[in-house]
Amino acid sequence: MPGPSREQVLAPETLDDLAHLAVRRCLDLARPPYSESPEELTRRYLTPAHMAAVDIVQRWMTHAGMTVRLDGLATVIGRYAGSNPDLPPLIIGSHIDTVRNAGAFDGNLGVMLGIACVQALGQQGRRLPFALEIAAFGDEEGSRFPQAMLASRALAGSLAASALDGADARGVRVCDALGAAGLPTRPDIASLKHPGAIAYFEAHIEQGPVLEAADQALGIVTAIAAQRRFACRFHGTAGHAGTTPMALRHDALTAAAEAILAIETYCAAGPDGLVGTVGTITAEPGAPNVIPGEVFFTLDLRAPNNADRDEAADALRVVLRNIAKRREVGFSIEDLHNLPACPSDDSLSDLLADAVRSTGGSGVRLMSGAGHDAMVMADLAPMAMLFIRCAGGISHNPAESVEPGDVAAALRAMVSFLHRLGDHYGVNQ
Ligand code: GLV
Ligand code: MN
Ligand code: MN
């Protein structure tokens, strides 16, 4: 893609102010009513806390000069019209749901920076040739329902209608939760597909230590790692903790414990970038004097490429089955979620690297081990991602933090990127 013929950037103080506002909004969203708990930030898909965030994000977008709509899966989409109505829009998105006990910036910062880009253009009374659409997705983390990225998959056109029947830990299905949130319980999933975009762009905290080690505020994502999630169950026999000799037990939890360590050993010895995580576990019936009869745990497997991830999945299935067999307990494993590795678009990434360099960065490139809505939206349009340094690389943790100066650098790079892309598509106004 050609470089900019001309680039107009706002006075840095103004962009600095908008970056500060983006950070402040993330921090505001970290408290009730936008969090399920006053003690920690937890905002899961379609909870009252999520719907409160949907409401305030709609208001922020309207205030920034966008026309706003809410789609059938509670994605907020704000639109800032372009000067050429024949061009499809550029979508800038990220997510406003969180993991349990989350940091304030994962996902949220990308949405707030998208809104800040529109504010920056609006303050100048400027339009790009294409419209900008800012998307705030509600379900990137998968912290409530079995599948993740329901909302972005609906917009990208890759969601199966059966996903609406997935249930949370309390048995509430996605369709029930939509109804409780005041939305139609059975939206026509096919009609939620976006008609098409010139590109999808996402800014996100890095959630890892690479940028900090490279002494860079910003980086350009080369690709997003492949991921799979599984529901694993060991079925033993519940029994009396005092009367059942050790040799005669069929303990589901000790089987699971051996399985979890085997997963760790396998992944640690596996190919570069292979990671496996057991992040949730429940044991039933769950009493100190009862041998656990049933154990459920999730397995999250990721690798830079699909082949390494799938080879690990196949091997671990066998390892876990053999543990169950030896311990004479039952075992089942169910596929919950499968997203292939997703390369970023080269031309867009080069343009983004130019934009980052124009703001003083080196344009360092790095891989994303974390999943992002971008890996789903790549089905709809070429995607590019900008990473922002976060302290210590810490994320999925309340200690997550960003430097305001880094966020300002990100906003400057984003505005520069938009103008460069605008120059490619016609005359910025
Ligand atoms: C999202 O944060 C993920 O990578 O699981
Ligand atoms: Mn995220
Ligand atoms: Mn996350």
PDB file of N, CA, C and O and ligand atoms in Angstrom, residues 95 106-107 140-141 204 207 371-372, ligand 2:
ATOM      1  N   HIS A  95     -13.414  -5.988  22.842  1.00  0.00           N
ATOM      2  CA  HIS A  95     -14.499  -6.502  23.690  1.00  0.00           C
ATOM      3  C   HIS A  95     -14.619  -5.746  25.003  1.00  0.00           C
ATOM      4  O   HIS A  95     -13.627  -5.207  25.511  1.00  0.00           O
ATOM      5  N   ASP A 106      -7.949  -4.974  29.343  1.00  0.00           N
ATOM      6  CA  ASP A 106      -8.090  -6.059  28.363  1.00  0.00           C
ATOM      7  C   ASP A 106      -9.383  -5.832  27.567  1.00  0.00           C
ATOM      8  O   ASP A 106     -10.479  -5.891  28.135  1.00  0.00           O
ATOM      9  N   GLY A 107      -9.271  -5.587  26.288  1.00  0.00           N
ATOM     10  CA  GLY A 107     -10.445  -5.387  25.440  1.00  0.00           C
ATOM     11  C   GLY A 107     -10.994  -3.981  25.513  1.00  0.00           C
ATOM     12  O   GLY A 107     -11.090  -3.262  24.502  1.00  0.00           O
ATOM     13  N   GLU A 140     -15.888 -11.943  24.243  1.00  0.00           N
ATOM     14  CA  GLU A 140     -14.617 -12.447  23.721  1.00  0.00           C
ATOM     15  C   GLU A 140     -14.017 -13.502  24.648  1.00  0.00           C
ATOM     16  O   GLU A 140     -13.364 -14.439  24.205  1.00  0.00           O
ATOM     17  N   GLU A 141     -14.229 -13.332  25.949  1.00  0.00           N
ATOM     18  CA  GLU A 141     -13.501 -14.163  26.919  1.00  0.00           C
ATOM     19  C   GLU A 141     -14.069 -15.567  27.055  1.00  0.00           C
ATOM     20  O   GLU A 141     -13.359 -16.479  27.464  1.00  0.00           O
ATOM     21  N   HIS A 204      -5.031  -3.414  21.319  1.00  0.00           N
ATOM     22  CA  HIS A 204      -5.210  -4.243  22.525  1.00  0.00           C
ATOM     23  C   HIS A 204      -3.927  -4.157  23.333  1.00  0.00           C
ATOM     24  O   HIS A 204      -2.841  -4.045  22.773  1.00  0.00           O
ATOM     25  N   GLN A 207      -0.559  -7.974  26.817  1.00  0.00           N
ATOM     26  CA  GLN A 207      -0.806  -9.098  27.742  1.00  0.00           C
ATOM     27  C   GLN A 207       0.398 -10.027  27.849  1.00  0.00           C
ATOM     28  O   GLN A 207       0.258 -11.203  28.200  1.00  0.00           O
ATOM     29  N   GLY A 371      -6.018 -14.813  22.468  1.00  0.00           N
ATOM     30  CA  GLY A 371      -7.024 -14.756  21.411  1.00  0.00           C
ATOM     31  C   GLY A 371      -7.651 -13.373  21.360  1.00  0.00           C
ATOM     32  O   GLY A 371      -7.643 -12.646  22.358  1.00  0.00           O
ATOM     33  N   HIS A 372      -8.170 -13.021  20.212  1.00  0.00           N
ATOM     34  CA  HIS A 372      -8.807 -11.708  20.051  1.00  0.00           C
ATOM     35  C   HIS A 372      -9.963 -11.829  19.072  1.00  0.00           C
ATOM     36  O   HIS A 372      -9.958 -12.702  18.193  1.00  0.00           O
TER      37      HIS A 372
HETATM   38 MN    MN B   2      -8.873  -9.312  25.234  1.00  0.00          MN
END
